[in-house]
Amino acid sequence: MALPDGSRLFEIRLESIGGLGAHAAGQILATAAVLRMGLNGSHFSSYGSEKKGSAVRSFIRLAPSEQPIRTSAPVEAPDAIVVFHAALLRNPATLAGLKHDGTFIYNAPAGVVPEELAALPASATVLRVDALRIAREEKSRPNAVLLGALCRALPFFDRGVVAEALAEEFAGKHPDAVAANERAFERGLAESEALAGVGAAAGDLPAARPEPLWGYDTQPSGGVLATPGNTAWNDLSVSRTGWLPVLDAAQCIHCGVCDLVCPDYCLVWGPAPADGPYEWMLKGIDYRYCKGCMRCVESCPTTAMSRTAEVPGLAERARVARFPGLVS
Ligand code: SF4
Ligand code: SF4
């Protein structure tokens, strides 16, 4: 089995957040390539705290069987990038290093192509697939759908072999998930859409190599936090995995239970009209801070809070700002 154009090394980077299955997808691809397709391969992931919503990058390197892979550094100049969550497109590092003839796959509903993608090489192959919707419909996870799309974009992957590795991954611990993953994989193959005229850049994209902010000569005095993080600047939008809590104001009795259980202070309250039965009322949700855990929905004693599929623009339209003066 050969890599495309007889290349000696083929590198893939999966850009994701915890909970969407990027690490498992990388493991499945590398397992299929090494154990069933006769390639050399390596795979590892980098992530911070192991919690749903934190950034995850998964790296796969493939080479012909006689070619050793001697590096275990992160993939900086990938032949293919797969983006598991559309909100990650806002970060230029997500696109960094893609080769001019590389493949770029992203998870988003059909419609307007995100403007950030104009930074891709004009000669790159770009595919879009609505992996979150398909995963929801098939009761699977986006990784199965994106693996299907990847097999479509990179035909040197034997799709039957990748599907087998996917089934094997779940057969032991979650046998009930095997059929759902198979359906999601097939739909990723069939429903991914190749897009033309997306990128406008020439040549390979530069790799992102973050330099340390401070060195020996430039560091400030110890104990000084020059750029402190704070609650107001936090943005948890990328932590959501396809669902939003939506408030139906007409059903709300302003009991405050949702506010008690919300871990991120998303619920926005304000004074109620003087002629009504309440002094203080729930005005809405600031989705900037909402990670989509659904505790508010599960705890609401009425039907005021409901679990709703997140479609582009819904969070922006329904958001009630907790800090209206905050410029971001
Ligand atoms: S728990 Fe439900 S009814 Fe109570 S304040 Fe929250 S949304 Fe309104
Ligand atoms: S889903 Fe509800 S409880 Fe969870 S973070 Fe969002 S608003 Fe808070």
PDB file of N, CA, C and O in Angstrom, residues 130-200:
ATOM      1  N   ASP A 130     -21.450  18.257   7.835  1.00  0.00           N
ATOM      2  CA  ASP A 130     -22.183  18.649   9.049  1.00  0.00           C
ATOM      3  C   ASP A 130     -22.121  17.482  10.038  1.00  0.00           C
ATOM      4  O   ASP A 130     -23.102  16.763  10.266  1.00  0.00           O
ATOM      5  N   ALA A 131     -20.944  17.312  10.628  1.00  0.00           N
ATOM      6  CA  ALA A 131     -20.708  16.116  11.454  1.00  0.00           C
ATOM      7  C   ALA A 131     -21.528  16.125  12.738  1.00  0.00           C
ATOM      8  O   ALA A 131     -21.967  15.065  13.196  1.00  0.00           O
ATOM      9  N   LEU A 132     -21.762  17.315  13.310  1.00  0.00           N
ATOM     10  CA  LEU A 132     -22.535  17.344  14.558  1.00  0.00           C
ATOM     11  C   LEU A 132     -23.972  16.903  14.318  1.00  0.00           C
ATOM     12  O   LEU A 132     -24.539  16.130  15.079  1.00  0.00           O
ATOM     13  N   ARG A 133     -24.563  17.387  13.234  1.00  0.00           N
ATOM     14  CA  ARG A 133     -25.959  17.015  12.944  1.00  0.00           C
ATOM     15  C   ARG A 133     -26.063  15.515  12.657  1.00  0.00           C
ATOM     16  O   ARG A 133     -26.927  14.819  13.195  1.00  0.00           O
ATOM     17  N   ILE A 134     -25.165  15.024  11.823  1.00  0.00           N
ATOM     18  CA  ILE A 134     -25.216  13.600  11.481  1.00  0.00           C
ATOM     19  C   ILE A 134     -25.002  12.755  12.736  1.00  0.00           C
ATOM     20  O   ILE A 134     -25.704  11.774  12.973  1.00  0.00           O
ATOM     21  N   ALA A 135     -24.042  13.178  13.572  1.00  0.00           N
ATOM     22  CA  ALA A 135     -23.767  12.418  14.804  1.00  0.00           C
ATOM     23  C   ALA A 135     -24.991  12.411  15.715  1.00  0.00           C
ATOM     24  O   ALA A 135     -25.331  11.385  16.305  1.00  0.00           O
ATOM     25  N   ARG A 136     -25.663  13.565  15.800  1.00  0.00           N
ATOM     26  CA  ARG A 136     -26.879  13.614  16.626  1.00  0.00           C
ATOM     27  C   ARG A 136     -27.930  12.674  16.077  1.00  0.00           C
ATOM     28  O   ARG A 136     -28.552  11.903  16.806  1.00  0.00           O
ATOM     29  N   GLU A 137     -28.131  12.735  14.758  1.00  0.00           N
ATOM     30  CA  GLU A 137     -29.189  11.918  14.146  1.00  0.00           C
ATOM     31  C   GLU A 137     -28.900  10.428  14.270  1.00  0.00           C
ATOM     32  O   GLU A 137     -29.806   9.625  14.407  1.00  0.00           O
ATOM     33  N   GLU A 138     -27.633  10.064  14.219  1.00  0.00           N
ATOM     34  CA  GLU A 138     -27.282   8.632  14.260  1.00  0.00           C
ATOM     35  C   GLU A 138     -26.923   8.156  15.658  1.00  0.00           C
ATOM     36  O   GLU A 138     -26.566   7.004  15.848  1.00  0.00           O
ATOM     37  N   LYS A 139     -26.988   9.080  16.641  1.00  0.00           N
ATOM     38  CA  LYS A 139     -26.607   8.763  18.030  1.00  0.00           C
ATOM     39  C   LYS A 139     -25.163   8.244  18.087  1.00  0.00           C
ATOM     40  O   LYS A 139     -24.845   7.248  18.729  1.00  0.00           O
ATOM     41  N   SER A 140     -24.317   8.944  17.331  1.00  0.00           N
ATOM     42  CA  SER A 140     -22.903   8.591  17.275  1.00  0.00           C
ATOM     43  C   SER A 140     -22.103   9.786  17.783  1.00  0.00           C
ATOM     44  O   SER A 140     -22.612  10.594  18.552  1.00  0.00           O
ATOM     45  N   ARG A 141     -20.856   9.901  17.336  1.00  0.00           N
ATOM     46  CA  ARG A 141     -20.055  11.073  17.669  1.00  0.00           C
ATOM     47  C   ARG A 141     -19.466  11.642  16.380  1.00  0.00           C
ATOM     48  O   ARG A 141     -19.316  10.922  15.379  1.00  0.00           O
ATOM     49  N   PRO A 142     -19.093  12.929  16.386  1.00  0.00           N
ATOM     50  CA  PRO A 142     -18.592  13.540  15.149  1.00  0.00           C
ATOM     51  C   PRO A 142     -17.370  12.826  14.584  1.00  0.00           C
ATOM     52  O   PRO A 142     -17.115  12.880  13.380  1.00  0.00           O
ATOM     53  N   ASN A 143     -16.596  12.140  15.427  1.00  0.00           N
ATOM     54  CA  ASN A 143     -15.372  11.528  14.896  1.00  0.00           C
ATOM     55  C   ASN A 143     -15.671  10.480  13.825  1.00  0.00           C
ATOM     56  O   ASN A 143     -14.948  10.366  12.831  1.00  0.00           O
ATOM     57  N   ALA A 144     -16.755   9.708  13.999  1.00  0.00           N
ATOM     58  CA  ALA A 144     -17.081   8.673  12.999  1.00  0.00           C
ATOM     59  C   ALA A 144     -17.417   9.332  11.663  1.00  0.00           C
ATOM     60  O   ALA A 144     -16.996   8.877  10.588  1.00  0.00           O
ATOM     61  N   VAL A 145     -18.167  10.445  11.715  1.00  0.00           N
ATOM     62  CA  VAL A 145     -18.552  11.155  10.484  1.00  0.00           C
ATOM     63  C   VAL A 145     -17.308  11.724   9.795  1.00  0.00           C
ATOM     64  O   VAL A 145     -17.121  11.602   8.577  1.00  0.00           O
ATOM     65  N   LEU A 146     -16.434  12.338  10.602  1.00  0.00           N
ATOM     66  CA  LEU A 146     -15.248  12.975  10.024  1.00  0.00           C
ATOM     67  C   LEU A 146     -14.270  11.944   9.472  1.00  0.00           C
ATOM     68  O   LEU A 146     -13.575  12.209   8.490  1.00  0.00           O
ATOM     69  N   LEU A 147     -14.236  10.758  10.076  1.00  0.00           N
ATOM     70  CA  LEU A 147     -13.393   9.697   9.504  1.00  0.00           C
ATOM     71  C   LEU A 147     -13.921   9.309   8.120  1.00  0.00           C
ATOM     72  O   LEU A 147     -13.145   9.062   7.188  1.00  0.00           O
ATOM     73  N   GLY A 148     -15.245   9.262   7.980  1.00  0.00           N
ATOM     74  CA  GLY A 148     -15.839   8.970   6.668  1.00  0.00           C
ATOM     75  C   GLY A 148     -15.438  10.026   5.648  1.00  0.00           C
ATOM     76  O   GLY A 148     -15.023   9.715   4.523  1.00  0.00           O
ATOM     77  N   ALA A 149     -15.543  11.312   6.063  1.00  0.00           N
ATOM     78  CA  ALA A 149     -15.186  12.405   5.142  1.00  0.00           C
ATOM     79  C   ALA A 149     -13.703  12.331   4.770  1.00  0.00           C
ATOM     80  O   ALA A 149     -13.316  12.570   3.619  1.00  0.00           O
ATOM     81  N   LEU A 150     -12.861  11.973   5.745  1.00  0.00           N
ATOM     82  CA  LEU A 150     -11.417  11.876   5.491  1.00  0.00           C
ATOM     83  C   LEU A 150     -11.131  10.764   4.474  1.00  0.00           C
ATOM     84  O   LEU A 150     -10.295  10.932   3.571  1.00  0.00           O
ATOM     85  N   CYS A 151     -11.822   9.647   4.612  1.00  0.00           N
ATOM     86  CA  CYS A 151     -11.611   8.537   3.665  1.00  0.00           C
ATOM     87  C   CYS A 151     -12.058   8.935   2.256  1.00  0.00           C
ATOM     88  O   CYS A 151     -11.497   8.475   1.267  1.00  0.00           O
ATOM     89  N   ARG A 152     -13.069   9.787   2.185  1.00  0.00           N
ATOM     90  CA  ARG A 152     -13.485  10.257   0.858  1.00  0.00           C
ATOM     91  C   ARG A 152     -12.422  11.175   0.256  1.00  0.00           C
ATOM     92  O   ARG A 152     -12.078  11.076  -0.929  1.00  0.00           O
ATOM     93  N   ALA A 153     -11.870  12.063   1.098  1.00  0.00           N
ATOM     94  CA  ALA A 153     -10.892  13.035   0.587  1.00  0.00           C
ATOM     95  C   ALA A 153      -9.545  12.399   0.293  1.00  0.00           C
ATOM     96  O   ALA A 153      -8.821  12.871  -0.575  1.00  0.00           O
ATOM     97  N   LEU A 154      -9.193  11.353   1.042  1.00  0.00           N
ATOM     98  CA  LEU A 154      -7.880  10.719   0.885  1.00  0.00           C
ATOM     99  C   LEU A 154      -8.087   9.265   0.491  1.00  0.00           C
ATOM    100  O   LEU A 154      -8.079   8.362   1.346  1.00  0.00           O
ATOM    101  N   PRO A 155      -8.266   9.001  -0.805  1.00  0.00           N
ATOM    102  CA  PRO A 155      -8.651   7.642  -1.215  1.00  0.00           C
ATOM    103  C   PRO A 155      -7.591   6.581  -0.950  1.00  0.00           C
ATOM    104  O   PRO A 155      -7.906   5.396  -1.039  1.00  0.00           O
ATOM    105  N   PHE A 156      -6.337   6.979  -0.608  1.00  0.00           N
ATOM    106  CA  PHE A 156      -5.361   5.933  -0.300  1.00  0.00           C
ATOM    107  C   PHE A 156      -5.715   5.202   0.992  1.00  0.00           C
ATOM    108  O   PHE A 156      -5.251   4.098   1.235  1.00  0.00           O
ATOM    109  N   PHE A 157      -6.579   5.815   1.825  1.00  0.00           N
ATOM    110  CA  PHE A 157      -7.097   5.079   2.977  1.00  0.00           C
ATOM    111  C   PHE A 157      -8.139   4.095   2.475  1.00  0.00           C
ATOM    112  O   PHE A 157      -9.076   4.494   1.785  1.00  0.00           O
ATOM    113  N   ASP A 158      -7.963   2.843   2.815  1.00  0.00           N
ATOM    114  CA  ASP A 158      -8.950   1.829   2.450  1.00  0.00           C
ATOM    115  C   ASP A 158     -10.155   2.015   3.378  1.00  0.00           C
ATOM    116  O   ASP A 158     -10.068   1.763   4.582  1.00  0.00           O
ATOM    117  N   ARG A 159     -11.267   2.489   2.819  1.00  0.00           N
ATOM    118  CA  ARG A 159     -12.405   2.856   3.666  1.00  0.00           C
ATOM    119  C   ARG A 159     -12.979   1.647   4.419  1.00  0.00           C
ATOM    120  O   ARG A 159     -13.444   1.775   5.551  1.00  0.00           O
ATOM    121  N   GLY A 160     -12.914   0.474   3.776  1.00  0.00           N
ATOM    122  CA  GLY A 160     -13.403  -0.732   4.442  1.00  0.00           C
ATOM    123  C   GLY A 160     -12.565  -1.050   5.669  1.00  0.00           C
ATOM    124  O   GLY A 160     -13.088  -1.408   6.731  1.00  0.00           O
ATOM    125  N   VAL A 161     -11.275  -0.868   5.540  1.00  0.00           N
ATOM    126  CA  VAL A 161     -10.347  -1.158   6.630  1.00  0.00           C
ATOM    127  C   VAL A 161     -10.526  -0.148   7.776  1.00  0.00           C
ATOM    128  O   VAL A 161     -10.508  -0.509   8.958  1.00  0.00           O
ATOM    129  N   VAL A 162     -10.709   1.135   7.427  1.00  0.00           N
ATOM    130  CA  VAL A 162     -10.924   2.149   8.473  1.00  0.00           C
ATOM    131  C   VAL A 162     -12.253   1.874   9.187  1.00  0.00           C
ATOM    132  O   VAL A 162     -12.347   1.963  10.419  1.00  0.00           O
ATOM    133  N   ALA A 163     -13.287   1.498   8.419  1.00  0.00           N
ATOM    134  CA  ALA A 163     -14.583   1.182   9.035  1.00  0.00           C
ATOM    135  C   ALA A 163     -14.442  -0.012   9.983  1.00  0.00           C
ATOM    136  O   ALA A 163     -15.029  -0.033  11.070  1.00  0.00           O
ATOM    137  N   GLU A 164     -13.637  -0.989   9.598  1.00  0.00           N
ATOM    138  CA  GLU A 164     -13.408  -2.157  10.469  1.00  0.00           C
ATOM    139  C   GLU A 164     -12.708  -1.739  11.757  1.00  0.00           C
ATOM    140  O   GLU A 164     -13.063  -2.180  12.848  1.00  0.00           O
ATOM    141  N   ALA A 165     -11.683  -0.879  11.620  1.00  0.00           N
ATOM    142  CA  ALA A 165     -10.952  -0.422  12.810  1.00  0.00           C
ATOM    143  C   ALA A 165     -11.875   0.379  13.727  1.00  0.00           C
ATOM    144  O   ALA A 165     -11.785   0.301  14.953  1.00  0.00           O
ATOM    145  N   LEU A 166     -12.778   1.139  13.125  1.00  0.00           N
ATOM    146  CA  LEU A 166     -13.749   1.926  13.903  1.00  0.00           C
ATOM    147  C   LEU A 166     -14.665   0.990  14.690  1.00  0.00           C
ATOM    148  O   LEU A 166     -14.910   1.185  15.882  1.00  0.00           O
ATOM    149  N   ALA A 167     -15.161  -0.042  14.010  1.00  0.00           N
ATOM    150  CA  ALA A 167     -16.055  -0.998  14.677  1.00  0.00           C
ATOM    151  C   ALA A 167     -15.315  -1.719  15.804  1.00  0.00           C
ATOM    152  O   ALA A 167     -15.847  -1.903  16.900  1.00  0.00           O
ATOM    153  N   GLU A 168     -14.066  -2.070  15.548  1.00  0.00           N
ATOM    154  CA  GLU A 168     -13.274  -2.800  16.546  1.00  0.00           C
ATOM    155  C   GLU A 168     -13.045  -1.964  17.795  1.00  0.00           C
ATOM    156  O   GLU A 168     -13.058  -2.470  18.909  1.00  0.00           O
ATOM    157  N   GLU A 169     -12.838  -0.665  17.588  1.00  0.00           N
ATOM    158  CA  GLU A 169     -12.575   0.242  18.716  1.00  0.00           C
ATOM    159  C   GLU A 169     -13.728   0.197  19.726  1.00  0.00           C
ATOM    160  O   GLU A 169     -13.526   0.311  20.925  1.00  0.00           O
ATOM    161  N   PHE A 170     -14.957   0.045  19.193  1.00  0.00           N
ATOM    162  CA  PHE A 170     -16.116   0.119  20.083  1.00  0.00           C
ATOM    163  C   PHE A 170     -16.690  -1.253  20.438  1.00  0.00           C
ATOM    164  O   PHE A 170     -17.494  -1.365  21.359  1.00  0.00           O
ATOM    165  N   ALA A 171     -16.293  -2.280  19.693  1.00  0.00           N
ATOM    166  CA  ALA A 171     -16.931  -3.591  19.876  1.00  0.00           C
ATOM    167  C   ALA A 171     -16.780  -4.102  21.310  1.00  0.00           C
ATOM    168  O   ALA A 171     -17.699  -4.705  21.863  1.00  0.00           O
ATOM    169  N   GLY A 172     -15.623  -3.842  21.938  1.00  0.00           N
ATOM    170  CA  GLY A 172     -15.391  -4.342  23.285  1.00  0.00           C
ATOM    171  C   GLY A 172     -16.198  -3.608  24.339  1.00  0.00           C
ATOM    172  O   GLY A 172     -17.052  -4.186  25.008  1.00  0.00           O
ATOM    173  N   LYS A 173     -15.955  -2.279  24.443  1.00  0.00           N
ATOM    174  CA  LYS A 173     -16.544  -1.510  25.546  1.00  0.00           C
ATOM    175  C   LYS A 173     -17.987  -1.073  25.277  1.00  0.00           C
ATOM    176  O   LYS A 173     -18.802  -0.996  26.166  1.00  0.00           O
ATOM    177  N   HIS A 174     -18.274  -0.710  24.006  1.00  0.00           N
ATOM    178  CA  HIS A 174     -19.607  -0.176  23.691  1.00  0.00           C
ATOM    179  C   HIS A 174     -20.180  -0.871  22.454  1.00  0.00           C
ATOM    180  O   HIS A 174     -20.325  -0.246  21.396  1.00  0.00           O
ATOM    181  N   PRO A 175     -20.500  -2.164  22.546  1.00  0.00           N
ATOM    182  CA  PRO A 175     -20.967  -2.871  21.349  1.00  0.00           C
ATOM    183  C   PRO A 175     -22.231  -2.250  20.742  1.00  0.00           C
ATOM    184  O   PRO A 175     -22.449  -2.307  19.529  1.00  0.00           O
ATOM    185  N   ASP A 176     -23.029  -1.610  21.601  1.00  0.00           N
ATOM    186  CA  ASP A 176     -24.264  -0.999  21.097  1.00  0.00           C
ATOM    187  C   ASP A 176     -23.980   0.203  20.195  1.00  0.00           C
ATOM    188  O   ASP A 176     -24.842   0.642  19.440  1.00  0.00           O
ATOM    189  N   ALA A 177     -22.731   0.753  20.283  1.00  0.00           N
ATOM    190  CA  ALA A 177     -22.410   1.949  19.481  1.00  0.00           C
ATOM    191  C   ALA A 177     -21.878   1.584  18.096  1.00  0.00           C
ATOM    192  O   ALA A 177     -21.731   2.452  17.239  1.00  0.00           O
ATOM    193  N   VAL A 178     -21.606   0.304  17.856  1.00  0.00           N
ATOM    194  CA  VAL A 178     -20.950  -0.078  16.598  1.00  0.00           C
ATOM    195  C   VAL A 178     -21.817   0.272  15.387  1.00  0.00           C
ATOM    196  O   VAL A 178     -21.355   0.902  14.433  1.00  0.00           O
ATOM    197  N   ALA A 179     -23.088  -0.123  15.433  1.00  0.00           N
ATOM    198  CA  ALA A 179     -23.961   0.109  14.269  1.00  0.00           C
ATOM    199  C   ALA A 179     -24.140   1.607  14.030  1.00  0.00           C
ATOM    200  O   ALA A 179     -24.118   2.079  12.878  1.00  0.00           O
ATOM    201  N   ALA A 180     -24.298   2.383  15.115  1.00  0.00           N
ATOM    202  CA  ALA A 180     -24.483   3.834  14.978  1.00  0.00           C
ATOM    203  C   ALA A 180     -23.249   4.464  14.345  1.00  0.00           C
ATOM    204  O   ALA A 180     -23.346   5.328  13.460  1.00  0.00           O
ATOM    205  N   ASN A 181     -22.060   4.011  14.765  1.00  0.00           N
ATOM    206  CA  ASN A 181     -20.823   4.558  14.198  1.00  0.00           C
ATOM    207  C   ASN A 181     -20.674   4.187  12.731  1.00  0.00           C
ATOM    208  O   ASN A 181     -20.176   4.981  11.928  1.00  0.00           O
ATOM    209  N   GLU A 182     -21.086   2.991  12.375  1.00  0.00           N
ATOM    210  CA  GLU A 182     -21.006   2.581  10.966  1.00  0.00           C
ATOM    211  C   GLU A 182     -21.883   3.482  10.097  1.00  0.00           C
ATOM    212  O   GLU A 182     -21.466   3.943   9.041  1.00  0.00           O
ATOM    213  N   ARG A 183     -23.084   3.754  10.604  1.00  0.00           N
ATOM    214  CA  ARG A 183     -23.986   4.625   9.828  1.00  0.00           C
ATOM    215  C   ARG A 183     -23.397   6.028   9.716  1.00  0.00           C
ATOM    216  O   ARG A 183     -23.421   6.648   8.647  1.00  0.00           O
ATOM    217  N   ALA A 184     -22.849   6.522  10.825  1.00  0.00           N
ATOM    218  CA  ALA A 184     -22.268   7.873  10.815  1.00  0.00           C
ATOM    219  C   ALA A 184     -21.081   7.935   9.852  1.00  0.00           C
ATOM    220  O   ALA A 184     -20.911   8.911   9.107  1.00  0.00           O
ATOM    221  N   PHE A 185     -20.262   6.895   9.854  1.00  0.00           N
ATOM    222  CA  PHE A 185     -19.095   6.837   8.953  1.00  0.00           C
ATOM    223  C   PHE A 185     -19.559   6.874   7.491  1.00  0.00           C
ATOM    224  O   PHE A 185     -19.032   7.645   6.670  1.00  0.00           O
ATOM    225  N   GLU A 186     -20.552   6.063   7.169  1.00  0.00           N
ATOM    226  CA  GLU A 186     -21.053   6.013   5.783  1.00  0.00           C
ATOM    227  C   GLU A 186     -21.627   7.362   5.373  1.00  0.00           C
ATOM    228  O   GLU A 186     -21.449   7.811   4.239  1.00  0.00           O
ATOM    229  N   ARG A 187     -22.312   8.016   6.312  1.00  0.00           N
ATOM    230  CA  ARG A 187     -22.896   9.318   5.968  1.00  0.00           C
ATOM    231  C   ARG A 187     -21.805  10.384   5.798  1.00  0.00           C
ATOM    232  O   ARG A 187     -21.947  11.307   5.002  1.00  0.00           O
ATOM    233  N   GLY A 188     -20.712  10.242   6.552  1.00  0.00           N
ATOM    234  CA  GLY A 188     -19.573  11.159   6.365  1.00  0.00           C
ATOM    235  C   GLY A 188     -18.997  11.011   4.969  1.00  0.00           C
ATOM    236  O   GLY A 188     -18.639  11.990   4.301  1.00  0.00           O
ATOM    237  N   LEU A 189     -18.924   9.778   4.507  1.00  0.00           N
ATOM    238  CA  LEU A 189     -18.444   9.510   3.137  1.00  0.00           C
ATOM    239  C   LEU A 189     -19.388  10.112   2.100  1.00  0.00           C
ATOM    240  O   LEU A 189     -18.970  10.771   1.150  1.00  0.00           O
ATOM    241  N   ALA A 190     -20.678   9.884   2.307  1.00  0.00           N
ATOM    242  CA  ALA A 190     -21.664  10.254   1.276  1.00  0.00           C
ATOM    243  C   ALA A 190     -22.051  11.727   1.328  1.00  0.00           C
ATOM    244  O   ALA A 190     -22.336  12.334   0.298  1.00  0.00           O
ATOM    245  N   GLU A 191     -22.068  12.324   2.519  1.00  0.00           N
ATOM    246  CA  GLU A 191     -22.645  13.665   2.650  1.00  0.00           C
ATOM    247  C   GLU A 191     -21.609  14.764   2.780  1.00  0.00           C
ATOM    248  O   GLU A 191     -21.957  15.932   2.925  1.00  0.00           O
ATOM    249  N   SER A 192     -20.318  14.420   2.754  1.00  0.00           N
ATOM    250  CA  SER A 192     -19.323  15.496   2.772  1.00  0.00           C
ATOM    251  C   SER A 192     -19.347  16.190   1.413  1.00  0.00           C
ATOM    252  O   SER A 192     -19.611  15.566   0.386  1.00  0.00           O
ATOM    253  N   GLU A 193     -19.090  17.483   1.453  1.00  0.00           N
ATOM    254  CA  GLU A 193     -19.244  18.302   0.243  1.00  0.00           C
ATOM    255  C   GLU A 193     -17.900  18.945  -0.106  1.00  0.00           C
ATOM    256  O   GLU A 193     -17.302  19.626   0.734  1.00  0.00           O
ATOM    257  N   ALA A 194     -17.441  18.704  -1.327  1.00  0.00           N
ATOM    258  CA  ALA A 194     -16.197  19.350  -1.778  1.00  0.00           C
ATOM    259  C   ALA A 194     -16.532  20.779  -2.199  1.00  0.00           C
ATOM    260  O   ALA A 194     -17.487  21.010  -2.933  1.00  0.00           O
ATOM    261  N   LEU A 195     -15.747  21.741  -1.709  1.00  0.00           N
ATOM    262  CA  LEU A 195     -16.015  23.153  -2.007  1.00  0.00           C
ATOM    263  C   LEU A 195     -14.907  23.698  -2.907  1.00  0.00           C
ATOM    264  O   LEU A 195     -13.725  23.434  -2.676  1.00  0.00           O
ATOM    265  N   ALA A 196     -15.297  24.474  -3.885  1.00  0.00           N
ATOM    266  CA  ALA A 196     -14.301  25.050  -4.805  1.00  0.00           C
ATOM    267  C   ALA A 196     -14.126  26.534  -4.502  1.00  0.00           C
ATOM    268  O   ALA A 196     -15.031  27.192  -3.989  1.00  0.00           O
ATOM    269  N   GLY A 197     -12.942  27.047  -4.818  1.00  0.00           N
ATOM    270  CA  GLY A 197     -12.692  28.490  -4.716  1.00  0.00           C
ATOM    271  C   GLY A 197     -12.742  29.031  -3.303  1.00  0.00           C
ATOM    272  O   GLY A 197     -13.154  30.172  -3.091  1.00  0.00           O
ATOM    273  N   VAL A 198     -12.339  28.245  -2.323  1.00  0.00           N
ATOM    274  CA  VAL A 198     -12.418  28.689  -0.926  1.00  0.00           C
ATOM    275  C   VAL A 198     -11.178  29.500  -0.534  1.00  0.00           C
ATOM    276  O   VAL A 198     -11.262  30.633  -0.088  1.00  0.00           O
ATOM    277  N   GLY A 199      -9.997  28.904  -0.686  1.00  0.00           N
ATOM    278  CA  GLY A 199      -8.767  29.565  -0.251  1.00  0.00           C
ATOM    279  C   GLY A 199      -8.265  30.560  -1.288  1.00  0.00           C
ATOM    280  O   GLY A 199      -8.583  30.466  -2.472  1.00  0.00           O
ATOM    281  N   ALA A 200      -7.485  31.532  -0.806  1.00  0.00           N
ATOM    282  CA  ALA A 200      -6.941  32.535  -1.724  1.00  0.00           C
ATOM    283  C   ALA A 200      -5.426  32.680  -1.572  1.00  0.00           C
ATOM    284  O   ALA A 200      -4.806  33.465  -2.291  1.00  0.00           O
TER     285      ALA A 200
END
